[in-house]
Amino acid sequence: MIKKLVLSAALLSQLSIPASAQLRINMGSDSPMRKLQIAEMAINNLYVDSVDEQKLVEDGIKGMIEKLDPHSSYMTAKEVKEANEPLQGNFEGIGVQFNMVEDTLLVIQPVIGGPSEKQGIIAGDRIVSVNDTAIAGVSMPKEEIMRRLRGPKGTKVNLGVVRRGIADTLRFVVTRDKIPVKSIDAAYMIRPGIGYIRIGSFGAQTHEEFCQSIMKLTGEGMQSLILDLQENGGGYLHAAVAIANEFLDNNELIVYTQGRRVPRNEYRAQGNGLFEKGKVVVLVDSYSASAAEIVTGAIQDQDRGLVVGRRSYGKGLVQRPIDLPDGSMLRLTIAHYYTPSGRCIQKPYEKGKKGDYAMDVVNRLKSGELMHEDSIHFVDSLKYYTLKEHRVVYGGGGIMPDYYVPLDTTKYTRFHREMSAHSLIINASLRYVDQQRKALKKQYPTFARFQQEFEIPASVTDGILAEAEKQNIKPKDDEELKTTMPYLKLQLKALVARDLWDTSRYFAVMNESNDVVKRALELMNQ
């Protein structure tokens, strides 16, 4: 021990550390933290080549985190900003929904009431320059274009816009503002008396958006609700608790958290929910995680509604964000969360093996779980009971739905996946709407008429197939092509509906062939 202390003191003296700093370190015990400090200072000051001290420290933090659970993480300041933006519910910019078509920014829809709409920018416009810098036809990365369009609220940006039917480039000066980021993907009446709400993530504004959707649909005669949490990767715990509160009676347990250094903390319903009565069916799949599982677990365990779909992801760990001085962040797992019956639905993991953990969904597909319910096995030690009807539920690996719906792998062929991956489908739909927007709006003044009558022209699908062949993307045989076409046409119709109206209409089209949604509707009618 004495030898170690002498060596450390000698090393500190070589590093030319101020006396005050030396005193603080020398006063500490011979702890792992002191060891880490000495190692970092030694490398930074004595190593044969120059080192990036910031990166050295970040790599050290990442190295420690990698040995923990799969959900603890370290993020740089840039990554923190990018991750928080969709959850915070807003960002600052010009307010347009856009996509890139042939190196040109095409406006899909301006945000209603946003700065671009106020200045007269409309769907179909092409933004070709930002502050006199060309962004069209120059192969500028999408991230760089977004950086130029976004900026602090109140700042101005000069936009050059090309509009179909007008020869000259139009000029707009747009004052940036806060732009809302919606987390409710769709809210509409799917059948008389039955509402449908799809939540994409749980952010700061999700509960407010959800309440607005509930009130809107209730005003349209909603008596039952399909709550779609498929592909919802989670978000803020408090948002999940607030939404579960809208369904449950006063003092009913929603979720509780507990950890080694974190005492049990319960979250209970307040008795002021907007939808405490009426049928509820929750839809989940293998990508429904975290906050989505909190809502699902509360509704299932309290026997408030039924769960339909496939086993959820299985994330039952609670992370606490720890802000670091340079804007970076440590997200450290501090507790497990438990559903009202006492289930922890965290799926098994081995510390330090995040790669194996990330392959779980792929392994479910390989094992046949996504196609066959009898491929799923739970041990009796993980058996729990719902609180009112005492139905059997299981912990230890996601939430098993009350009604299992297998994945139909025949709909979404390899040929379709390859065309999607190369953006052939989305680009074709954007071009079609861009060329036919006025004619489509005139022919289909209402979505109801569009839904009933519209079919995607053969010229559009033929164009996609021709472009696919040019890129050597081909079906393996005539049978695969035949299987691909119905889903391709449906997806194109949904994309056209989205661009003419909004994302609710996209899901209104797609849901008519969604097996999980169809099963929910059957249960609603029983």
Coordinates of C-alpha atoms in Angstrom, one line a residue:
M1 CA 0.0 0.0 0.0
I2 CA 2.8 2.4 0.9
K3 CA 4.6 1.7 -2.3
K4 CA 1.4 2.4 -4.3
L5 CA 0.9 5.8 -2.6
V6 CA 4.6 6.8 -3.2
L7 CA 4.3 5.9 -6.9
S8 CA 1.1 7.8 -7.2
A9 CA 2.6 10.9 -5.6
A10 CA 5.6 10.7 -7.9
L11 CA 3.4 10.4 -10.9
L12 CA 1.3 13.4 -9.9
S13 CA 4.4 15.5 -9.5
Q14 CA 5.5 14.6 -13.0
L15 CA 2.1 15.7 -14.4
S16 CA 2.6 19.3 -13.3
I17 CA -0.8 19.4 -11.5
P18 CA -1.5 22.5 -9.4
A19 CA -0.9 22.1 -5.7
S20 CA -4.6 22.6 -4.9
A21 CA -5.6 19.8 -7.3
Q22 CA -2.9 17.5 -5.9
L23 CA -4.2 18.1 -2.4
R24 CA -7.7 17.1 -3.4
I25 CA -6.6 13.9 -5.0
N26 CA -4.1 13.0 -2.3
M27 CA -6.7 13.5 0.4
G28 CA -8.9 10.8 -1.1
S29 CA -8.7 7.1 -0.3
D30 CA -7.1 4.6 -2.5
S31 CA -10.3 4.1 -4.3
P32 CA -11.2 3.0 -7.9
M33 CA -12.1 6.6 -8.7
R34 CA -8.7 7.8 -7.7
K35 CA -7.2 5.1 -9.8
L36 CA -9.2 6.2 -12.8
Q37 CA -8.2 9.8 -12.3
I38 CA -4.5 8.9 -12.2
A39 CA -4.7 6.7 -15.3
E40 CA -6.5 9.5 -17.3
M41 CA -4.0 12.1 -16.3
A42 CA -1.0 9.8 -17.0
I43 CA -2.3 9.1 -20.5
N44 CA -3.1 12.7 -21.3
N45 CA 0.3 14.0 -20.0
L46 CA 2.8 11.3 -20.5
Y47 CA 1.7 9.2 -23.5
V48 CA 4.1 9.2 -26.4
D49 CA 1.6 10.7 -28.9
S50 CA -0.9 13.4 -28.4
V51 CA -4.4 12.3 -27.4
D52 CA -7.9 13.9 -27.5
E53 CA -8.6 14.2 -23.8
Q54 CA -12.4 14.7 -24.4
K55 CA -12.6 11.5 -26.5
L56 CA -10.4 9.7 -24.0
V57 CA -12.8 10.4 -21.2
E58 CA -15.9 9.6 -23.4
D59 CA -14.3 6.3 -24.4
G60 CA -13.7 5.5 -20.7
I61 CA -17.4 6.3 -19.9
K62 CA -18.6 4.2 -22.8
G63 CA -16.4 1.3 -21.7
M64 CA -17.9 1.3 -18.2
I65 CA -21.5 1.6 -19.6
E66 CA -20.9 -1.3 -22.0
K67 CA -20.5 -3.7 -19.0
L68 CA -23.9 -2.8 -17.6
D69 CA -27.4 -3.5 -18.8
P70 CA -28.5 -3.0 -22.4
H71 CA -30.4 0.2 -21.7
S72 CA -27.8 2.3 -19.8
S73 CA -26.1 4.6 -22.3
Y74 CA -23.9 7.6 -22.9
M75 CA -24.8 10.3 -25.4
T76 CA -22.8 13.2 -26.7
A77 CA -24.3 16.7 -26.5
K78 CA -25.3 16.4 -30.2
E79 CA -26.9 13.0 -29.6
V80 CA -28.8 14.4 -26.6
K81 CA -30.3 17.2 -28.6
E82 CA -31.3 14.8 -31.4
A83 CA -32.8 12.3 -29.0
N84 CA -34.8 14.8 -26.9
E85 CA -36.3 16.7 -29.8
P86 CA -39.1 14.3 -30.7
L87 CA -39.9 13.7 -27.0
Q88 CA -39.9 17.4 -26.0
G89 CA -42.8 18.0 -28.4
N90 CA -41.3 20.9 -30.4
F91 CA -38.3 22.2 -32.3
E92 CA -37.5 25.6 -33.9
G93 CA -37.7 25.9 -37.6
I94 CA -39.8 26.9 -40.6
G95 CA -42.5 24.3 -40.2
V96 CA -42.8 22.0 -43.2
Q97 CA -43.1 18.3 -43.6
F98 CA -40.9 17.4 -46.5
N99 CA -39.2 14.6 -48.4
M100 CA -36.2 14.5 -50.9
V101 CA -37.1 13.7 -54.4
E102 CA -34.2 13.5 -56.9
D103 CA -32.0 15.8 -54.8
T104 CA -34.8 18.4 -54.3
L105 CA -36.7 19.2 -51.2
L106 CA -40.4 18.7 -51.9
V107 CA -42.9 20.1 -49.4
I108 CA -45.4 17.4 -48.5
Q109 CA -47.5 19.7 -46.1
P110 CA -46.7 22.9 -44.3
V111 CA -47.5 22.8 -40.6
I112 CA -51.0 24.2 -40.1
G113 CA -50.6 27.7 -38.6
G114 CA -46.8 27.4 -38.9
P115 CA -44.4 30.1 -40.2
S116 CA -44.2 28.7 -43.7
E117 CA -47.9 28.4 -44.2
K118 CA -48.4 32.0 -42.9
Q119 CA -46.0 33.2 -45.7
G120 CA -47.9 31.3 -48.4
I121 CA -45.8 28.1 -48.9
I122 CA -48.0 25.3 -50.0
A123 CA -47.9 21.5 -50.5
G124 CA -46.0 20.6 -53.7
D125 CA -43.6 23.6 -53.5
R126 CA -39.9 22.8 -54.0
I127 CA -37.4 24.7 -51.8
V128 CA -34.3 25.1 -54.0
S129 CA -32.3 27.7 -52.0
V130 CA -31.8 28.8 -48.4
N131 CA -30.2 32.2 -47.8
D132 CA -29.0 32.2 -51.4
T133 CA -27.3 28.9 -51.1
A134 CA -28.5 26.2 -53.5
I135 CA -29.8 23.1 -51.8
A136 CA -31.4 21.5 -54.9
G137 CA -29.4 19.3 -57.4
V138 CA -26.2 19.6 -55.3
S139 CA -26.4 16.2 -53.4
M140 CA -26.5 18.0 -50.1
P141 CA -27.1 15.6 -47.2
K142 CA -30.6 15.8 -45.7
E143 CA -29.1 16.5 -42.3
E144 CA -27.3 19.6 -43.7
I145 CA -30.5 20.8 -45.3
M146 CA -32.3 20.5 -42.0
R147 CA -29.6 22.4 -40.2
R148 CA -30.0 25.3 -42.6
L149 CA -33.7 25.4 -42.3
R150 CA -33.8 25.2 -38.5
G151 CA -32.7 27.9 -36.2
P152 CA -33.6 29.9 -33.2
K153 CA -37.1 31.2 -32.9
G154 CA -37.4 34.8 -34.3
T155 CA -34.6 34.5 -36.8
K156 CA -35.4 34.9 -40.5
V157 CA -34.5 32.7 -43.4
N158 CA -34.7 33.5 -47.2
L159 CA -36.2 30.7 -49.2
G160 CA -36.1 30.2 -53.0
V161 CA -39.2 28.2 -54.1
V162 CA -40.2 26.6 -57.4
R163 CA -43.9 26.1 -57.8
R164 CA -45.6 24.0 -60.5
G165 CA -47.1 26.3 -63.2
I166 CA -45.0 29.3 -62.3
A167 CA -41.9 30.0 -64.4
D168 CA -40.0 32.3 -62.0
T169 CA -38.5 31.2 -58.7
L170 CA -40.6 32.6 -55.8
R171 CA -38.9 34.3 -52.8
F172 CA -40.2 34.0 -49.2
V173 CA -38.8 35.4 -46.0
V174 CA -39.9 33.1 -43.2
T175 CA -39.5 33.9 -39.5
R176 CA -38.6 30.7 -37.6
D177 CA -40.8 29.7 -34.7
K178 CA -41.4 26.8 -32.4
I179 CA -42.8 23.9 -34.4
P180 CA -44.9 21.2 -32.6
V181 CA -43.8 17.6 -33.0
K182 CA -46.9 15.3 -32.9
S183 CA -46.7 11.9 -31.2
I184 CA -50.3 10.9 -32.1
D185 CA -49.9 9.3 -35.5
A186 CA -53.7 8.9 -36.1
A187 CA -57.0 9.5 -34.5
Y188 CA -60.3 8.8 -36.3
M189 CA -63.5 6.8 -36.2
I190 CA -62.7 3.4 -37.6
R191 CA -66.3 2.2 -37.4
P192 CA -69.5 3.8 -36.0
G193 CA -69.1 4.0 -32.3
I194 CA -65.5 2.8 -32.4
G195 CA -62.5 5.2 -32.2
Y196 CA -58.9 4.5 -33.2
I197 CA -55.9 6.3 -31.8
R198 CA -52.3 5.4 -32.6
I199 CA -49.5 6.7 -30.4
G200 CA -46.1 6.8 -32.0
S201 CA -44.1 7.6 -28.9
F202 CA -44.6 9.0 -25.4
G203 CA -43.3 12.6 -25.3
A204 CA -43.8 15.7 -23.3
Q205 CA -47.0 16.7 -25.2
T206 CA -48.4 13.2 -25.8
H207 CA -50.9 13.3 -23.0
E208 CA -52.3 16.7 -24.1
E209 CA -52.6 15.4 -27.7
F210 CA -54.2 12.2 -26.5
C211 CA -56.8 14.1 -24.4
Q212 CA -57.6 16.3 -27.4
S213 CA -58.1 13.2 -29.6
I214 CA -60.3 11.5 -27.0
M215 CA -62.6 14.6 -26.8
K216 CA -62.7 14.9 -30.6
L217 CA -63.7 11.3 -31.1
T218 CA -66.1 11.3 -28.1
G219 CA -67.8 14.2 -29.9
E220 CA -68.1 12.1 -33.0
G221 CA -69.9 9.3 -31.1
M222 CA -67.0 7.1 -29.8
Q223 CA -68.1 4.5 -27.2
S224 CA -65.2 2.1 -27.6
L225 CA -61.5 2.6 -28.4
I226 CA -58.8 0.8 -30.2
L227 CA -55.5 2.1 -28.7
D228 CA -52.7 1.2 -31.2
L229 CA -49.2 1.0 -29.6
Q230 CA -47.6 -1.2 -32.3
E231 CA -44.1 -0.1 -33.0
N232 CA -44.2 2.4 -30.1
G233 CA -40.7 2.3 -28.6
G234 CA -41.7 4.2 -25.4
G235 CA -40.6 7.5 -24.0
Y236 CA -41.3 9.4 -20.8
L237 CA -42.7 7.4 -17.9
H238 CA -44.9 10.3 -16.7
A239 CA -46.6 10.5 -20.1
A240 CA -47.4 6.8 -19.9
V241 CA -48.8 7.2 -16.4
A242 CA -50.9 10.2 -17.5
I243 CA -52.4 8.3 -20.4
A244 CA -53.1 5.1 -18.3
N245 CA -54.9 7.5 -15.8
E246 CA -57.5 8.3 -18.5
F247 CA -58.7 4.7 -18.4
L248 CA -58.6 3.7 -14.7
D249 CA -60.7 4.3 -11.6
N250 CA -59.5 6.4 -8.7
N251 CA -56.6 4.9 -6.7
E252 CA -56.0 2.0 -9.1
L253 CA -52.3 1.1 -9.4
I254 CA -50.8 2.0 -12.8
V255 CA -47.2 1.0 -12.2
Y256 CA -44.5 1.0 -9.5
T257 CA -40.7 1.3 -9.6
Q258 CA -38.1 -0.1 -7.3
G259 CA -34.3 -0.5 -7.3
R260 CA -31.3 -1.1 -5.2
R261 CA -31.0 2.5 -4.2
V262 CA -34.5 3.5 -5.2
P263 CA -37.4 2.8 -2.8
R264 CA -40.7 1.6 -4.1
N265 CA -42.6 4.4 -5.8
E266 CA -46.2 3.9 -6.8
Y267 CA -48.2 5.7 -9.5
R268 CA -52.0 5.5 -9.1
A269 CA -55.0 6.8 -11.0
Q270 CA -56.5 10.0 -9.9
G271 CA -60.1 9.2 -10.8
N272 CA -60.4 12.0 -13.3
G273 CA -60.0 10.1 -16.5
L274 CA -61.7 10.9 -19.8
F275 CA -62.4 7.3 -20.8
E276 CA -63.0 5.3 -17.6
K277 CA -66.0 3.5 -19.2
G278 CA -66.3 1.9 -22.6
K279 CA -64.5 -1.0 -24.2
V280 CA -60.8 -0.7 -24.8
V281 CA -58.5 -2.9 -26.9
V282 CA -54.8 -2.3 -26.9
L283 CA -52.6 -3.3 -29.9
V284 CA -49.0 -4.3 -29.4
D285 CA -46.2 -6.1 -31.3
S286 CA -42.6 -7.0 -30.7
Y287 CA -41.5 -3.4 -31.0
S288 CA -43.9 -2.0 -28.4
A289 CA -41.6 -1.2 -25.5
S290 CA -41.1 0.6 -22.2
A291 CA -43.8 3.3 -21.7
A292 CA -46.0 1.5 -24.2
E293 CA -45.7 -1.6 -22.0
I294 CA -46.5 0.4 -18.9
V295 CA -49.9 1.5 -20.4
T296 CA -50.6 -2.0 -21.7
G297 CA -49.7 -3.7 -18.5
A298 CA -51.9 -1.4 -16.4
I299 CA -54.9 -1.9 -18.7
Q300 CA -54.4 -5.7 -18.8
D301 CA -53.6 -6.2 -15.1
Q302 CA -56.6 -4.0 -14.0
D303 CA -58.8 -6.0 -16.4
R304 CA -59.8 -2.6 -18.0
G305 CA -59.4 -3.9 -21.5
L306 CA -58.0 -6.6 -23.8
V307 CA -54.6 -6.8 -25.4
V308 CA -54.3 -8.0 -29.0
G309 CA -51.2 -8.7 -31.2
R310 CA -47.9 -10.3 -30.5
R311 CA -45.6 -10.4 -27.4
S312 CA -44.2 -6.9 -26.6
Y313 CA -40.5 -6.0 -26.5
G314 CA -39.9 -6.6 -22.8
K315 CA -38.2 -3.4 -21.4
G316 CA -38.8 -3.2 -17.7
L317 CA -35.9 -1.0 -16.7
V318 CA -36.1 2.7 -15.6
Q319 CA -33.3 5.1 -16.7
R320 CA -32.4 8.3 -15.0
P321 CA -30.8 11.0 -17.1
I322 CA -27.7 12.5 -15.6
D323 CA -26.6 15.7 -17.3
L324 CA -22.9 16.2 -17.7
P325 CA -21.2 19.7 -17.8
D326 CA -20.6 19.7 -21.6
G327 CA -24.2 18.9 -22.5
S328 CA -23.6 15.2 -22.8
M329 CA -25.7 12.8 -20.8
L330 CA -25.5 9.5 -18.9
R331 CA -28.8 7.5 -19.0
L332 CA -28.3 5.1 -16.1
T333 CA -30.7 2.3 -15.2
I334 CA -31.7 2.8 -11.5
A335 CA -34.8 0.6 -11.1
H336 CA -37.1 -1.9 -12.5
Y337 CA -40.8 -1.1 -13.1
Y338 CA -43.6 -3.5 -12.2
T339 CA -47.1 -3.8 -13.5
P340 CA -50.0 -3.7 -11.0
S341 CA -50.0 -7.5 -10.6
G342 CA -46.3 -7.3 -9.6
R343 CA -44.8 -8.4 -12.9
C344 CA -41.4 -7.2 -14.1
I345 CA -41.6 -7.7 -17.8
Q346 CA -37.9 -7.1 -18.5
K347 CA -36.7 -9.8 -20.8
P348 CA -33.5 -11.7 -19.8
Y349 CA -30.1 -10.2 -20.7
E350 CA -26.4 -10.8 -19.9
K351 CA -24.4 -7.8 -18.8
G352 CA -22.0 -6.6 -21.4
K353 CA -23.6 -8.4 -24.3
K354 CA -25.8 -5.8 -25.9
G355 CA -25.4 -7.4 -29.4
D356 CA -27.1 -10.6 -28.2
Y357 CA -29.9 -8.6 -26.6
A358 CA -30.4 -6.6 -29.8
M359 CA -30.9 -9.8 -31.7
D360 CA -33.9 -10.9 -29.6
V361 CA -36.6 -9.7 -32.1
V362 CA -34.7 -11.5 -35.0
N363 CA -34.5 -14.6 -32.9
R364 CA -38.2 -14.5 -32.3
L365 CA -38.7 -14.6 -36.0
K366 CA -36.3 -17.4 -36.5
S367 CA -37.9 -19.5 -33.7
G368 CA -41.3 -19.1 -35.2
E369 CA -42.8 -17.1 -32.3
L370 CA -44.1 -14.4 -34.6
M371 CA -46.1 -16.9 -36.6
H372 CA -47.0 -19.5 -34.0
E373 CA -48.4 -18.9 -30.6
D374 CA -47.3 -22.3 -29.3
S375 CA -43.7 -21.4 -29.8
I376 CA -43.9 -19.1 -26.8
H377 CA -43.1 -20.7 -23.4
F378 CA -43.4 -19.1 -19.9
V379 CA -42.2 -20.8 -16.7
D380 CA -44.6 -21.2 -13.8
S381 CA -42.4 -19.1 -11.6
L382 CA -43.3 -16.1 -13.7
K383 CA -47.1 -16.6 -13.4
Y384 CA -49.2 -13.7 -12.1
Y385 CA -52.9 -13.0 -12.0
T386 CA -54.9 -10.0 -13.1
L387 CA -56.4 -8.0 -10.2
K388 CA -60.1 -8.4 -10.8
E389 CA -60.8 -11.4 -13.0
H390 CA -57.7 -13.3 -11.8
R391 CA -56.7 -14.2 -15.3
V392 CA -53.2 -15.7 -15.7
V393 CA -50.5 -13.3 -17.1
Y394 CA -46.8 -13.7 -17.2
G395 CA -43.7 -11.6 -16.5
G396 CA -40.1 -12.0 -17.5
G397 CA -40.2 -11.1 -21.2
G398 CA -42.7 -8.6 -22.5
I399 CA -46.5 -8.6 -22.3
M400 CA -48.3 -11.5 -23.9
P401 CA -51.5 -10.4 -25.5
D402 CA -54.8 -11.8 -24.5
Y403 CA -55.5 -12.6 -28.2
Y404 CA -52.5 -13.5 -30.3
V405 CA -52.4 -12.6 -34.0
P406 CA -49.6 -14.2 -36.0
L407 CA -47.4 -12.1 -38.4
D408 CA -48.5 -12.7 -42.0
T409 CA -45.1 -13.0 -43.8
T410 CA -46.8 -13.6 -47.1
K411 CA -48.0 -10.0 -47.5
Y412 CA -44.6 -8.2 -47.2
T413 CA -42.4 -10.1 -49.7
R414 CA -38.6 -9.8 -50.1
F415 CA -39.2 -8.1 -53.4
H416 CA -41.4 -5.5 -51.7
R417 CA -38.8 -5.0 -48.9
E418 CA -36.0 -4.3 -51.4
M419 CA -38.1 -1.8 -53.4
S420 CA -38.9 0.0 -50.1
A421 CA -35.3 0.0 -49.0
H422 CA -34.3 1.7 -52.2
S423 CA -37.1 4.3 -51.8
L424 CA -38.7 3.4 -55.0
I425 CA -42.2 3.3 -53.6
I426 CA -42.1 6.5 -51.6
N427 CA -40.5 8.4 -54.5
A428 CA -43.1 7.2 -56.9
S429 CA -46.0 8.2 -54.7
L430 CA -44.5 11.7 -54.1
R431 CA -44.0 12.2 -57.9
Y432 CA -47.6 11.1 -58.6
V433 CA -49.2 13.4 -56.0
D434 CA -47.0 16.3 -57.1
Q435 CA -48.2 15.9 -60.7
Q436 CA -51.8 15.1 -59.9
R437 CA -52.5 17.0 -56.7
K438 CA -55.1 19.5 -58.1
A439 CA -56.9 16.8 -60.2
L440 CA -57.0 14.4 -57.2
K441 CA -58.4 17.1 -54.9
K442 CA -61.1 18.0 -57.4
Q443 CA -62.0 14.3 -58.1
Y444 CA -62.0 13.3 -54.4
P445 CA -63.2 16.3 -52.4
T446 CA -63.6 14.0 -49.3
F447 CA -61.6 11.2 -47.9
A448 CA -64.6 9.0 -47.7
R449 CA -65.0 9.2 -51.5
F450 CA -61.3 8.6 -52.0
Q451 CA -61.3 5.5 -49.7
Q452 CA -64.2 4.0 -51.6
E453 CA -63.3 4.8 -55.2
F454 CA -59.6 5.5 -55.6
E455 CA -57.2 2.9 -57.1
I456 CA -53.6 3.6 -57.9
P457 CA -53.1 3.8 -61.7
A458 CA -51.2 1.0 -63.4
S459 CA -48.8 3.5 -64.8
V460 CA -47.5 4.2 -61.3
T461 CA -46.9 0.6 -60.4
D462 CA -45.5 -0.2 -63.8
G463 CA -43.0 2.7 -63.3
I464 CA -41.9 1.3 -60.0
L465 CA -41.4 -2.2 -61.5
A466 CA -39.4 -0.7 -64.4
E467 CA -37.2 1.3 -62.1
A468 CA -36.7 -1.7 -59.9
E469 CA -35.5 -3.7 -62.9
K470 CA -33.1 -1.0 -63.8
Q471 CA -31.6 -1.3 -60.3
N472 CA -31.5 -5.1 -60.7
I473 CA -34.3 -5.6 -58.1
K474 CA -36.4 -8.4 -59.3
P475 CA -39.0 -10.9 -58.0
K476 CA -37.7 -14.4 -57.8
D477 CA -40.6 -15.6 -59.8
D478 CA -44.1 -14.7 -61.0
E479 CA -45.7 -15.9 -57.8
E480 CA -43.7 -13.4 -55.7
L481 CA -44.7 -10.6 -58.1
K482 CA -48.3 -11.7 -57.9
T483 CA -48.1 -11.7 -54.0
T484 CA -46.4 -8.3 -53.9
M485 CA -48.8 -6.3 -56.0
P486 CA -51.9 -6.1 -53.7
Y487 CA -49.9 -4.8 -50.7
L488 CA -47.9 -2.5 -53.0
K489 CA -51.1 -0.9 -54.4
L490 CA -52.5 -0.6 -50.9
Q491 CA -49.4 1.1 -49.6
L492 CA -49.3 3.5 -52.5
K493 CA -53.0 4.4 -51.9
A494 CA -52.2 5.1 -48.2
L495 CA -49.2 7.3 -49.1
V496 CA -51.4 9.3 -51.5
A497 CA -54.0 9.7 -48.8
R498 CA -51.3 10.9 -46.3
D499 CA -50.0 13.5 -48.8
L500 CA -53.5 14.8 -49.7
W501 CA -54.8 14.8 -46.1
D502 CA -52.7 13.6 -43.1
T503 CA -51.2 10.5 -41.4
S504 CA -54.6 9.6 -39.9
R505 CA -55.8 8.9 -43.4
Y506 CA -52.7 6.8 -44.1
F507 CA -53.6 4.5 -41.3
A508 CA -57.3 4.6 -42.2
V509 CA -56.3 3.0 -45.5
M510 CA -53.7 0.6 -44.2
N511 CA -55.7 -0.6 -41.2
E512 CA -58.4 -2.1 -43.4
S513 CA -55.9 -4.9 -44.2
N514 CA -54.1 -5.0 -40.8
D515 CA -54.8 -8.4 -39.2
V516 CA -54.3 -7.1 -35.7
V517 CA -56.7 -4.2 -36.2
K518 CA -59.2 -6.5 -37.8
R519 CA -59.0 -8.9 -34.8
A520 CA -59.6 -6.0 -32.5
L521 CA -62.7 -5.0 -34.4
E522 CA -64.1 -8.5 -34.2
L523 CA -63.6 -8.4 -30.4
M524 CA -65.3 -5.0 -30.2
N525 CA -68.4 -6.5 -32.0
Q526 CA -68.7 -9.5 -29.8

